[in-house]
Short mmCIF file of C-alpha atoms in Angstrom, two decimals:
data_model
loop_
_atom_site.label_atom_id
_atom_site.label_comp_id
_atom_site.label_asym_id
_atom_site.label_seq_id
_atom_site.Cartn_x
_atom_site.Cartn_y
_atom_site.Cartn_z
CA MET W 1 86.50 125.44 88.20
CA GLU W 2 84.84 128.98 88.05
CA ILE W 3 83.66 130.95 91.48
CA LYS W 4 80.65 133.19 91.26
CA TYR W 5 79.59 136.19 93.68
CA ARG W 6 77.46 138.65 94.43
CA ALA W 7 77.14 141.69 96.14
CA ASN W 8 75.10 142.31 99.36
CA PRO W 9 72.59 142.43 99.96
CA ASN W 10 71.94 138.98 99.23
CA ALA W 11 68.37 137.95 98.13
CA ARG W 12 67.27 136.28 101.67
CA ASP W 13 66.87 132.30 101.85
CA SER W 14 63.01 131.04 102.81
CA MET W 15 65.19 128.13 104.76
CA SER W 16 64.79 128.21 108.59
CA THR W 17 67.65 126.84 110.81
CA GLN W 18 64.78 124.41 111.86
CA LYS W 19 63.46 123.36 108.53
CA ILE W 20 67.30 122.48 107.39
CA MET W 21 67.71 120.71 110.50
CA LEU W 22 64.37 118.70 110.18
CA ARG W 23 65.30 117.72 106.43
CA LEU W 24 69.27 116.75 107.97
CA THR W 25 67.19 114.37 110.46
CA ILE W 26 64.98 113.51 107.68
CA GLY W 27 68.25 112.33 105.87
CA LEU W 28 69.96 110.62 108.68
CA LEU W 29 66.78 108.85 109.98
CA VAL W 30 67.05 106.72 106.40
CA VAL W 31 70.21 106.16 106.55
CA TYR W 32 69.35 104.39 109.95
CA ALA W 33 66.59 102.67 108.47
CA PHE W 34 68.41 101.42 106.16
CA GLY W 35 70.97 99.87 109.32
CA LEU W 36 68.05 98.51 111.00
CA TYR W 37 67.05 96.21 107.92
CA HIS W 38 70.97 95.23 107.56
CA ALA W 39 70.91 94.51 111.24
CA PHE W 40 67.73 92.29 110.85
CA THR W 41 69.35 90.47 107.82
CA LEU W 42 72.36 89.82 110.28
CA GLY W 43 70.88 88.70 113.38
CA LYS W 44 68.84 89.29 115.93
CA ALA W 45 71.46 90.64 118.42
CA TYR W 46 72.59 93.12 115.83
CA LEU W 47 69.03 94.51 115.31
CA ILE W 48 68.05 94.49 119.53
CA ASN W 49 71.68 96.70 120.21
CA ALA W 50 71.39 98.91 116.91
CA ILE W 51 67.89 100.21 118.62
CA ILE W 52 69.38 100.61 121.91
CA LEU W 53 72.45 102.38 121.09
CA MET W 54 69.74 105.06 119.40
CA VAL W 55 67.58 105.12 122.31
CA VAL W 56 70.38 105.34 124.83
CA ALA W 57 72.12 108.37 122.63
CA VAL W 58 68.82 110.79 122.06
CA VAL W 59 67.91 110.25 125.80
CA ALA W 60 71.42 111.19 127.08
CA ALA W 61 71.65 114.44 124.49
CA PHE W 62 68.30 115.44 125.80
CA ALA W 63 69.63 114.63 129.55
CA THR W 64 72.50 116.83 129.53
CA GLU W 65 70.93 120.09 127.16
CA THR W 66 68.19 119.54 129.95
CA ILE W 67 71.01 119.86 132.70
CA TRP W 68 72.30 122.69 131.33
CA ALA W 69 69.33 124.30 130.61
CA LEU W 70 68.68 124.39 134.06
CA ALA W 71 71.84 124.82 135.34
CA THR W 72 71.87 128.24 133.30
CA LYS W 73 68.00 129.33 134.21
CA GLU W 74 66.81 128.84 130.70
CA LYS W 75 63.04 130.34 131.10
CA ASN W 76 61.65 127.67 128.05
CA ILE W 77 63.80 124.25 128.83
CA LEU W 78 61.47 122.93 126.02
CA ASP W 79 62.11 125.60 123.30
CA TYR W 80 65.70 125.40 124.28
CA LEU W 81 65.36 121.54 123.73
CA MET W 82 64.14 121.77 120.27
CA ASN W 83 66.16 125.17 118.98
CA SER W 84 69.42 123.06 120.21
CA PHE W 85 68.80 120.45 117.96
CA GLY W 86 70.88 117.61 120.55
CA TRP W 87 69.66 114.59 118.87
CA VAL W 88 71.01 115.17 115.66
CA THR W 89 74.55 115.01 117.23
CA ALA W 90 72.96 112.13 119.12
CA ILE W 91 71.57 110.28 115.64
CA ILE W 92 74.69 110.92 113.92
CA LEU W 93 77.04 109.29 116.49
CA VAL W 94 75.31 106.10 116.91
CA LEU W 95 75.74 105.89 113.14
CA THR W 96 79.27 106.42 113.13
CA VAL W 97 79.97 103.14 115.31
CA THR W 98 79.60 99.08 114.97
CA TYR W 99 76.55 97.05 115.89
CA ASP W 100 78.27 95.58 119.09
CA THR W 101 79.14 99.46 120.38
CA HIS W 102 78.20 99.44 124.51
CA PRO W 103 75.59 101.37 125.58
CA TYR W 104 77.49 102.69 128.46
CA ALA W 105 79.82 103.96 125.73
CA ILE W 106 77.49 105.51 123.26
CA ALA W 107 75.84 107.07 126.59
CA ILE W 108 79.25 108.73 128.03
CA ALA W 109 80.81 109.35 124.23
CA THR W 110 76.99 111.25 123.38
CA ILE W 111 77.26 113.09 127.22
CA ILE W 112 80.56 114.42 126.42
CA ALA W 113 80.26 115.45 122.90
CA ILE W 114 77.35 117.72 124.06
CA PHE W 115 79.00 118.81 126.88
CA PHE W 116 82.29 120.00 125.50
CA GLY W 117 81.93 119.76 121.92
CA LYS W 118 79.21 122.23 122.11
CA LEU W 119 77.63 123.63 125.43
CA VAL W 120 80.92 124.73 126.81
CA PHE W 121 81.17 127.19 124.07
CA GLY W 122 77.86 128.74 124.23
CA GLY W 123 75.63 126.23 122.55
CA PHE W 124 74.16 126.04 118.96
CA GLY W 125 75.88 127.64 116.52
CA GLN W 126 78.55 128.51 118.69
CA ASN W 127 80.61 125.48 118.87
CA ILE W 128 84.28 125.58 116.84
CA PHE W 129 84.62 121.70 116.95
CA ASN W 130 81.30 119.30 115.34
CA PRO W 131 80.01 117.53 118.32
CA ALA W 132 79.59 114.32 116.94
CA GLY W 133 82.96 113.83 115.71
CA VAL W 134 84.02 115.03 119.64
CA GLY W 135 82.18 111.90 120.39
CA ARG W 136 83.12 109.30 118.02
CA ALA W 137 86.89 110.61 118.91
CA ILE W 138 86.52 109.85 121.74
CA LEU W 139 84.62 106.56 121.56
CA GLY W 140 87.55 105.31 119.58
CA THR W 141 90.50 106.15 121.47
CA SER W 142 89.04 105.72 125.17
CA PHE W 143 86.07 103.03 124.33
CA ALA W 144 87.73 101.32 121.63
CA ALA W 145 87.61 97.59 123.54
CA ASN W 146 84.10 98.53 125.58
CA LYS W 147 81.65 95.79 123.17
CA ILE W 148 78.75 93.99 123.35
CA THR W 149 80.83 90.67 123.04
CA ASP W 150 79.76 88.12 120.41
CA VAL W 151 77.88 90.67 118.37
CA LEU W 152 80.24 90.96 115.19
CA SER W 153 81.69 88.22 114.53
CA GLY W 154 84.35 89.05 111.80
CA ALA W 155 86.49 91.36 110.28
CA THR W 156 84.79 94.03 108.58
CA PRO W 157 86.30 96.05 105.23
CA ALA W 158 87.83 98.83 107.00
CA ASN W 159 89.94 97.07 109.58
CA THR W 160 90.99 94.84 107.46
CA PHE W 161 91.69 97.37 104.45
CA ALA W 162 93.34 99.30 107.70
CA SER W 163 95.28 96.56 109.57
CA ALA W 164 97.10 97.01 105.45
CA GLY W 165 97.87 100.62 106.17
CA TRP W 166 95.13 101.27 103.83
CA LEU W 167 97.95 100.15 101.11
CA ILE W 168 97.05 96.51 100.12
CA LYS W 169 99.03 94.42 97.61
CA GLN W 170 98.42 93.98 94.22
CA ALA W 171 98.00 90.22 94.58
CA ASP W 172 95.82 90.37 97.56
CA PHE W 173 93.27 92.81 96.84
CA ALA W 174 91.57 90.57 94.49
CA VAL W 175 91.19 88.55 97.60
CA TYR W 176 90.16 91.33 99.41
CA LEU W 177 87.40 92.06 97.19
CA GLU W 178 86.20 88.80 97.27
CA ASP W 179 86.06 88.36 100.54
CA PHE W 180 83.29 90.95 101.32
CA GLY W 181 81.24 90.56 98.30
CA GLY W 182 83.30 92.50 95.65
CA LEU W 183 83.02 96.33 94.63
CA LYS W 184 79.21 95.73 94.28
CA ASN W 185 78.97 94.73 97.97
CA LEU W 186 80.95 97.24 99.46
CA PHE W 187 78.70 100.13 97.34
CA PHE W 188 75.19 98.03 98.64
CA GLY W 189 76.65 98.26 101.90
CA LEU W 190 75.61 94.52 103.09
CA TYR W 191 78.66 93.90 104.84
CA GLU W 192 79.47 93.92 108.51
CA GLY W 193 80.84 97.75 109.68
CA ALA W 194 79.51 100.90 111.38
CA ILE W 195 75.81 101.61 111.38
CA GLY W 196 75.47 103.99 108.76
CA GLU W 197 78.37 103.75 106.74
CA THR W 198 78.72 100.83 104.96
CA SER W 199 75.73 101.31 102.08
CA THR W 200 77.94 104.18 99.22
CA ILE W 201 74.65 104.23 96.90
CA LEU W 202 72.29 104.83 99.76
CA LEU W 203 74.94 107.83 101.15
CA ILE W 204 74.98 109.30 98.04
CA ALA W 205 71.08 109.45 97.12
CA VAL W 206 70.81 111.42 100.73
CA ALA W 207 73.71 113.75 99.76
CA ILE W 208 71.89 114.55 96.41
CA TYR W 209 68.83 115.17 98.69
CA LEU W 210 70.79 117.48 100.91
CA ALA W 211 72.01 119.72 98.17
CA ILE W 212 68.84 119.83 96.34
CA THR W 213 66.71 120.98 99.09
CA LYS W 214 69.97 123.32 100.31
CA VAL W 215 70.70 121.39 103.51
CA ILE W 216 74.19 121.16 102.81
CA ASP W 217 76.84 122.90 100.20
CA TRP W 218 77.12 120.60 97.41
CA ARG W 219 80.69 122.04 97.00
CA VAL W 220 81.98 120.54 100.43
CA PRO W 221 81.65 116.73 100.20
CA ALA W 222 81.95 117.21 96.10
CA VAL W 223 85.94 118.69 96.81
CA TYR W 224 86.56 116.29 99.62
CA VAL W 225 85.23 112.99 98.33
CA GLY W 226 86.69 114.24 94.70
CA VAL W 227 89.87 114.95 95.85
CA ILE W 228 90.68 111.99 97.73
CA PHE W 229 88.91 110.03 95.02
CA VAL W 230 91.79 111.41 92.03
CA GLY W 231 94.73 111.16 94.11
CA THR W 232 93.99 107.33 95.38
CA THR W 233 92.96 106.92 91.84
CA LEU W 234 96.39 107.44 90.52
CA ILE W 235 97.70 105.19 93.51
CA GLY W 236 95.63 102.56 92.24
CA VAL W 237 97.23 103.35 88.66
CA LEU W 238 100.69 103.47 89.39
CA ASN W 239 100.57 100.29 91.28
CA GLY W 240 98.72 98.05 89.33
CA ILE W 241 95.32 98.29 90.64
CA GLY W 242 93.64 100.88 88.52
CA ILE W 243 90.20 102.37 89.23
CA ALA W 244 89.06 100.01 92.05
CA TYR W 245 91.63 100.85 94.73
CA SER W 246 89.90 104.47 94.99
CA LEU W 247 86.45 103.37 94.89
CA ALA W 248 86.93 100.76 97.70
CA PHE W 249 88.85 103.49 99.33
CA ILE W 250 86.34 105.33 99.51
CA SER W 251 83.47 103.21 99.84
CA THR W 252 85.55 101.67 103.02
CA GLY W 253 85.10 103.04 106.44
CA GLY W 254 83.24 106.84 107.32
CA ILE W 255 84.38 109.16 103.86
CA LEU W 256 81.13 109.47 102.71
CA PHE W 257 78.98 109.67 105.82
CA GLY W 258 81.68 111.84 107.06
CA ALA W 259 81.49 113.94 103.91
CA VAL W 260 77.60 114.12 104.22
CA PHE W 261 76.82 115.08 107.55
CA MET W 262 79.77 115.96 109.30
CA LEU W 263 81.80 117.90 107.20
CA THR W 264 79.29 119.97 105.88
CA ASP W 265 78.18 121.74 109.49
CA PRO W 266 77.86 125.43 108.34
CA VAL W 267 78.22 125.90 112.12
CA THR W 268 81.74 124.57 112.08
CA ASN W 269 83.21 125.10 108.54
CA PRO W 270 83.95 128.66 106.60
CA ASN W 271 80.90 130.89 105.91
CA THR W 272 82.97 131.86 102.32
CA ARG W 273 82.24 129.47 98.97
CA VAL W 274 85.81 129.62 98.34
CA GLY W 275 86.21 129.42 102.16
CA ARG W 276 84.46 125.72 102.42
CA ILE W 277 86.78 124.39 98.96
CA ILE W 278 89.49 125.04 100.71
CA PHE W 279 88.28 123.70 103.88
CA ALA W 280 86.72 120.52 102.39
CA GLY W 281 90.56 120.16 100.47
CA VAL W 282 92.39 120.30 103.61
CA ALA W 283 89.99 117.55 105.51
CA ALA W 284 90.09 115.40 102.12
CA ILE W 285 94.38 115.56 102.27
CA LEU W 286 94.12 114.62 106.15
CA THR W 287 91.98 111.84 105.67
CA VAL W 288 94.44 110.37 103.38
CA LEU W 289 97.69 110.99 104.97
CA ILE W 290 95.99 109.74 108.25
CA ARG W 291 95.14 106.38 107.23
CA LEU W 292 98.62 106.10 105.26
CA PHE W 293 100.84 107.09 107.98
CA ALA W 294 98.95 107.53 111.21
CA SER W 295 98.08 103.97 113.32
CA LEU W 296 95.10 105.44 114.07
CA PRO W 297 92.56 102.62 111.97
CA GLU W 298 90.51 105.06 110.19
CA GLY W 299 91.45 109.11 109.05
CA VAL W 300 87.95 110.77 108.84
CA VAL W 301 86.31 112.27 112.24
CA PHE W 302 90.19 113.35 112.80
CA SER W 303 90.37 115.16 109.47
CA ILE W 304 87.35 117.13 109.95
CA LEU W 305 88.29 118.03 113.66
CA ILE W 306 91.53 119.44 112.81
CA ALA W 307 90.06 121.22 109.84
CA ASN W 308 87.60 122.91 112.02
CA MET W 309 90.11 124.36 114.28
CA LEU W 310 91.58 126.41 110.62
CA THR W 311 88.27 127.62 109.85
CA CYS W 312 89.02 130.78 111.52
CA VAL W 313 91.91 131.04 109.85
CA ILE W 314 91.12 129.92 106.15
CA GLU W 315 87.90 132.51 106.26
CA LYS W 316 90.46 134.84 107.98
CA ILE W 317 92.50 134.26 104.34
CA THR W 318 89.45 134.19 102.35
CA ASP W 319 87.22 137.15 103.19
CA GLY W 320 87.14 140.70 102.06
CA ASN W 321 85.30 141.80 98.92
CA GLN W 322 84.17 138.71 97.24
CA LEU W 323 84.31 140.77 93.77
CA ASP W 324 87.41 142.12 93.79
CA ASN W 325 89.06 137.96 95.08
CA ALA W 326 86.73 136.56 92.28
CA LYS W 327 89.81 136.44 89.58
CA LYS W 328 92.32 136.00 92.41
CA PHE W 329 90.29 132.70 93.94
CA ASN W 330 89.38 131.56 89.95
CA ILE W 331 93.08 131.06 89.31
CA VAL W 332 94.38 129.84 92.91
CA ILE W 333 91.67 127.49 93.52
CA PRO W 334 91.95 124.93 90.63
CA ALA W 335 95.65 125.46 91.16
CA TYR W 336 95.17 124.34 94.79
CA LEU W 337 93.27 121.08 93.93
CA VAL W 338 95.78 119.88 91.98
CA VAL W 339 98.35 120.22 94.13
CA LEU W 340 96.35 118.16 97.01
CA VAL W 341 95.42 115.39 94.96
CA ALA W 342 99.60 115.08 93.29
CA ALA W 343 100.35 115.08 97.44
CA ILE W 344 98.23 111.97 97.90
CA ALA W 345 99.61 110.28 94.60
CA LEU W 346 102.97 111.26 95.81
CA CYS W 347 102.72 109.68 99.40
CA GLY W 348 100.90 106.85 98.22
CA THR W 349 103.21 105.89 95.53
CA GLY W 350 106.70 106.49 97.80
CA LEU W 351 104.71 104.21 100.50
CA THR W 352 103.79 101.28 98.38
CA LYS W 353 106.92 100.46 97.37
CA ASN W 354 108.41 99.75 100.13
CA SER W 355 105.93 99.75 103.14
CA TYR W 356 102.75 97.63 102.69
CA LYS W 357 102.35 94.04 104.20
CA SER W 358 100.08 91.40 102.67
CA ILE W 359 96.67 91.35 105.26
CA TYR W 360 96.72 87.79 104.52
CA ALA W 361 99.90 86.25 105.48
CA LEU W 362 99.99 84.58 108.66
CA PRO W 363 101.96 84.93 111.44
CA GLU W 364 104.41 82.70 112.60
CA PHE W 365 104.63 80.47 115.58
CA ASP W 366 108.30 80.98 116.53
CA ALA W 367 110.38 77.48 117.09
CA ASP W 368 111.86 77.45 120.65
CA LYS W 369 108.38 78.79 121.95
CA ARG W 370 106.63 75.55 120.42
CA GLY W 371 106.13 72.04 122.42
CA GLU W 372 104.77 68.52 121.84
CA THR W 373 102.85 68.47 118.43
CA ILE W 374 99.40 66.97 118.27
CA LYS W 375 96.71 65.70 116.19
CA ILE W 376 93.39 67.66 116.96
CA THR W 377 91.94 64.01 117.54
CA THR W 378 94.48 63.04 119.66
CA GLU W 379 92.95 60.99 122.47
CA GLY W 380 94.84 59.63 125.85
CA ILE W 381 96.86 62.57 126.74
CA PRO W 382 94.85 63.28 130.79
CA GLY W 383 94.94 67.34 130.34
CA LEU W 384 94.00 67.01 126.82
CA ASP W 385 91.33 64.45 127.16
CA ASP W 386 90.15 66.31 130.49
CA SER W 387 89.96 70.09 128.28
CA TYR W 388 88.36 68.10 125.74
CA THR W 389 86.02 66.18 128.14
CA ASN W 390 84.92 69.95 129.74
CA SER W 391 84.92 71.42 126.53
CA GLU W 392 81.72 72.69 124.89
CA VAL W 393 80.18 74.40 122.26
CA LYS W 394 78.07 77.67 123.69
CA SER W 395 76.18 78.87 120.63
CA VAL W 396 76.48 78.75 117.09
CA ASP W 397 75.76 81.73 114.51
CA GLY W 398 76.00 80.34 110.99
CA ASN W 399 79.77 78.91 111.10
CA THR W 400 81.13 80.86 114.05
CA TYR W 401 81.33 78.86 117.06
CA ASP W 402 81.15 79.43 120.59
CA VAL W 403 83.24 77.26 122.26
CA VAL W 404 84.22 76.51 126.06
CA ALA W 405 87.11 74.29 126.97
CA LYS W 406 88.92 73.82 130.40
CA GLY W 407 92.69 74.47 130.96
CA PHE W 408 94.88 74.25 133.68
CA ASN W 409 92.70 76.31 136.41
CA TYR W 410 91.86 73.98 138.81
CA GLU W 411 88.87 76.28 140.36
CA GLY W 412 86.54 74.95 137.25
CA GLY W 413 86.95 78.35 135.35
CA LYS W 414 87.01 78.04 131.26
CA ASN W 415 88.63 79.77 128.64
CA ARG W 416 86.72 80.83 125.52
CA PHE W 417 86.81 80.71 121.91
CA ASN W 418 85.52 82.25 118.70
CA ILE W 419 86.02 80.09 116.02
CA VAL W 420 85.10 80.17 112.32
CA VAL W 421 85.17 77.08 110.03
CA GLU W 422 84.60 77.06 106.94
CA ASP W 423 84.66 73.76 104.64
CA GLY W 424 85.84 71.91 107.32
CA VAL W 425 88.56 73.89 108.29
CA ILE W 426 89.20 76.85 110.76
CA LYS W 427 89.21 80.11 108.89
CA SER W 428 89.92 81.88 112.17
CA MET W 429 90.09 81.67 115.84
CA GLU W 430 90.38 84.07 118.64
CA ILE W 431 90.30 84.24 122.49
CA THR W 432 87.30 85.86 124.23
CA LYS W 433 87.27 85.11 127.83
CA PHE W 434 90.53 84.01 129.21
CA LYS W 435 90.29 81.98 132.93
CA ASP W 436 94.06 80.03 133.33
CA THR W 437 96.91 81.59 135.25
CA GLU W 438 97.64 85.23 134.19
CA GLY W 439 101.73 85.82 132.85
CA ILE W 440 101.69 82.08 132.34
CA GLY W 441 99.04 80.36 130.52
CA ASP W 442 98.61 83.37 128.82
CA LYS W 443 101.22 82.99 126.19
CA ILE W 444 98.37 81.17 124.14
CA TYR W 445 97.19 84.77 122.88
CA ASP W 446 99.94 84.67 120.91
CA GLU W 447 99.10 85.60 117.45
CA GLY W 448 101.59 82.94 116.00
CA PHE W 449 100.08 80.21 118.47
CA LEU W 450 96.14 81.01 117.17
CA ALA W 451 97.33 81.28 113.48
CA GLN W 452 98.78 78.05 113.02
CA PHE W 453 94.91 76.34 113.52
CA VAL W 454 93.94 78.72 110.05
CA GLY W 455 93.45 76.15 107.78
CA LYS W 456 93.84 72.92 109.69
CA GLY W 457 90.83 70.10 109.94
CA LEU W 458 90.04 67.34 112.55
CA ASP W 459 92.94 64.95 111.18
CA ASP W 460 95.59 68.13 110.75
CA GLU W 461 98.06 68.38 113.93
CA VAL W 462 98.91 71.72 115.42
CA ASP W 463 101.51 72.17 118.07
CA THR W 464 100.99 73.51 122.12
CA TYR W 465 102.76 76.35 123.36
CA ALA W 466 105.67 75.12 125.67
CA SER W 467 105.75 76.87 128.80
CA ALA W 468 101.14 77.01 128.84
CA THR W 469 100.68 73.24 127.77
CA PHE W 470 97.24 73.16 129.93
CA SER W 471 96.11 76.22 128.29
CA SER W 472 96.98 75.23 124.68
CA TYR W 473 95.24 71.85 125.44
CA SER W 474 91.77 74.46 125.82
CA ALA W 475 92.78 75.65 122.80
CA ILE W 476 92.88 72.64 120.89
CA ALA W 477 90.05 71.00 122.59
CA ALA W 478 87.52 74.06 121.51
CA ALA W 479 89.36 73.94 117.77
CA ARG W 480 88.09 69.77 117.93
CA ARG W 481 84.70 70.73 119.15
CA ALA W 482 83.94 73.10 116.52
CA LEU W 483 85.27 70.90 113.88
CA GLU W 484 82.94 67.97 115.12
CA GLY W 485 79.89 70.90 115.58
CA ALA W 486 80.62 71.79 111.22
CA ASN W 487 81.20 68.04 110.39
#
């Protein structure tokens, strides 16, 4: 890689901050438009909540900056708002969350992103962290469970991949791709996930537009994605999966979205070209390391925030007479990138030999926890009959059944289940609302207990939980209702 430099004074660019942010906003809205289209194909609940989230986030951003402008006695508040570009942070934040995110959560995250991520540092152009990254980190760590219930019905490619520590066994990888429509579907983005992060092809097209119009420095996303791609390709090849592993790795989660819209933020990355290359490389290896070693489901946002903290150090290293440093950096940078790729491959290869697990192996239901064995359609057991009589399907979305069934609770409360049925058998089952006695009946949350329903039909048998019999009855009754509805 040859890095070219030119001495000051440099030719002035006609691009203004307003033009840059306008074109960036256009790129973001194109991605959001695809998200709305995708939401429309998935169902009305997706579409409505996606619109609500955007409205809430933009209003929260403007409200926060208006209050700040009043508190700091800005003379022209409208001019301040138009030059602070708070809506960009709001849009980016919305595009990084899933369709079932609660409006309350996005409002709080937006306020924190604007206030603590930007305003307390002095406002636009003076912040050290990417504001949207701050907001997304807050959402991921403090509001992960704050969701609109019954909107997303199944697993996403990202959380499925993450459940295996981003290292899927060769035998499982083909099944993983098949479950989500193959690599083609991952590229087009027609699966459940974050509003703006699913379509690989669209994000690449928008990145090209922004690079051509000089909104972003193409080197940053190119180095970031390139290092991750080459490093994970080596992991895939060494473990018998091949290039499909790296293609799935970069197409899943927020790698491309973060590369295009967050990592390229000119305020929070180095000013020098070589500095931006180093910065992107740091973020790349951090993303992979967080995914492989940390307990976090993703790695993009935190890698960007950590890299932001290193910006000043990187600038100090790369500062000085750029012409004098040209020869040195033209040798150092290629070596630096090779070391990063080798480190990624080495870390991934070492882990895959001992640490990865099957994402399709169901948890065991311990024998000492099992009670009576019952056929799902059994009649003549008073408690089970009562649960079935007082059960009903509340709603159906495709092959997903929202079912309530009475358990032990004598006050009439009913437990609620989300059950997916395919080809006459249960594919997945989870509890969405529990009304029985805490500490006793809630033992049916045991993954092993629920997992035993997977693959079962009406004529199959399941076990009750020995010390939570009546709550177990509610689960069996709910499974029967869902299976009968499907048949």
